[in-house]
């Protein structure tokens, strides 16, 4: 028997299959450490590829690839 504790939470809802698929694709995209570093740096503001490369500790060509 499934425990129905969640039914006592008024705003409880599960995501749709489409939402789950989109989330999984996003997490897969962010699974690369270089991408996370580049994204983190870009959240701080615009910057050049050279600066992103320096911040991520990779070559500029690697940043461009990501």
Tab-separated table of N, CA and C in Angstrom, residues 38-61:
chain	number	residue	atom	x	y	z
A	38	UNK	N	31.413	28.269	-16.369
A	38	UNK	CA	31.103	29.340	-17.325
A	38	UNK	C	29.763	29.970	-16.982
A	39	UNK	N	28.776	29.153	-16.705
A	39	UNK	CA	27.457	29.683	-16.335
A	39	UNK	C	27.544	30.527	-15.074
A	40	UNK	N	28.280	30.029	-14.099
A	40	UNK	CA	28.441	30.766	-12.834
A	40	UNK	C	29.064	32.135	-13.096
A	41	UNK	N	30.106	32.157	-13.917
A	41	UNK	CA	30.775	33.423	-14.240
A	41	UNK	C	29.823	34.364	-14.977
A	42	UNK	N	29.035	33.818	-15.907
A	42	UNK	CA	28.109	34.657	-16.671
A	42	UNK	C	26.969	35.200	-15.813
A	43	UNK	N	26.639	34.492	-14.748
A	43	UNK	CA	25.614	35.002	-13.842
A	43	UNK	C	26.074	36.279	-13.135
A	44	UNK	N	27.397	36.478	-13.081
A	44	UNK	CA	27.956	37.665	-12.442
A	44	UNK	C	27.942	38.870	-13.396
A	45	UNK	N	27.773	38.595	-14.696
A	45	UNK	CA	27.739	39.660	-15.695
A	45	UNK	C	28.444	39.239	-16.971
A	46	UNK	N	28.292	40.059	-17.978
A	46	UNK	CA	28.914	39.770	-19.263
A	46	UNK	C	30.426	39.848	-19.152
A	47	UNK	N	31.099	39.026	-19.945
A	47	UNK	CA	32.551	39.041	-19.979
A	47	UNK	C	33.026	38.395	-21.274
A	48	UNK	N	34.278	38.506	-21.550
A	48	UNK	CA	34.833	37.963	-22.799
A	48	UNK	C	35.099	36.471	-22.673
A	49	UNK	N	35.282	35.826	-23.813
A	49	UNK	CA	35.637	34.409	-23.832
A	49	UNK	C	36.968	34.204	-23.128
A	50	UNK	N	37.905	35.118	-23.351
A	50	UNK	CA	39.219	35.002	-22.708
A	50	UNK	C	39.095	35.045	-21.190
A	51	UNK	N	38.260	35.927	-20.691
A	51	UNK	CA	38.060	36.028	-19.245
A	51	UNK	C	37.354	34.782	-18.718
A	52	UNK	N	36.349	34.305	-19.435
A	52	UNK	CA	35.658	33.086	-19.023
A	52	UNK	C	36.624	31.907	-18.979
A	53	UNK	N	37.497	31.838	-19.966
A	53	UNK	CA	38.480	30.761	-20.011
A	53	UNK	C	39.405	30.819	-18.799
A	54	UNK	N	39.838	32.012	-18.471
A	54	UNK	CA	40.715	32.174	-17.311
A	54	UNK	C	39.987	31.768	-16.022
A	55	UNK	N	38.753	32.216	-15.882
A	55	UNK	CA	37.975	31.890	-14.686
A	55	UNK	C	37.695	30.389	-14.574
A	56	UNK	N	37.457	29.733	-15.719
A	56	UNK	CA	37.150	28.302	-15.710
A	56	UNK	C	38.402	27.433	-15.715
A	57	UNK	N	39.548	28.070	-15.961
A	57	UNK	CA	40.800	27.310	-15.991
A	57	UNK	C	40.960	26.435	-17.213
A	58	UNK	N	40.419	26.910	-18.334
A	58	UNK	CA	40.511	26.166	-19.591
A	58	UNK	C	40.917	27.098	-20.720
A	59	UNK	N	41.207	26.539	-21.876
A	59	UNK	CA	41.559	27.339	-23.053
A	59	UNK	C	40.316	28.039	-23.619
A	60	UNK	N	40.505	29.197	-24.238
A	60	UNK	CA	39.370	29.896	-24.846
A	60	UNK	C	38.593	29.037	-25.852
A	61	UNK	N	39.292	28.158	-26.569
A	61	UNK	CA	38.598	27.288	-27.529
A	61	UNK	C	37.638	26.342	-26.819
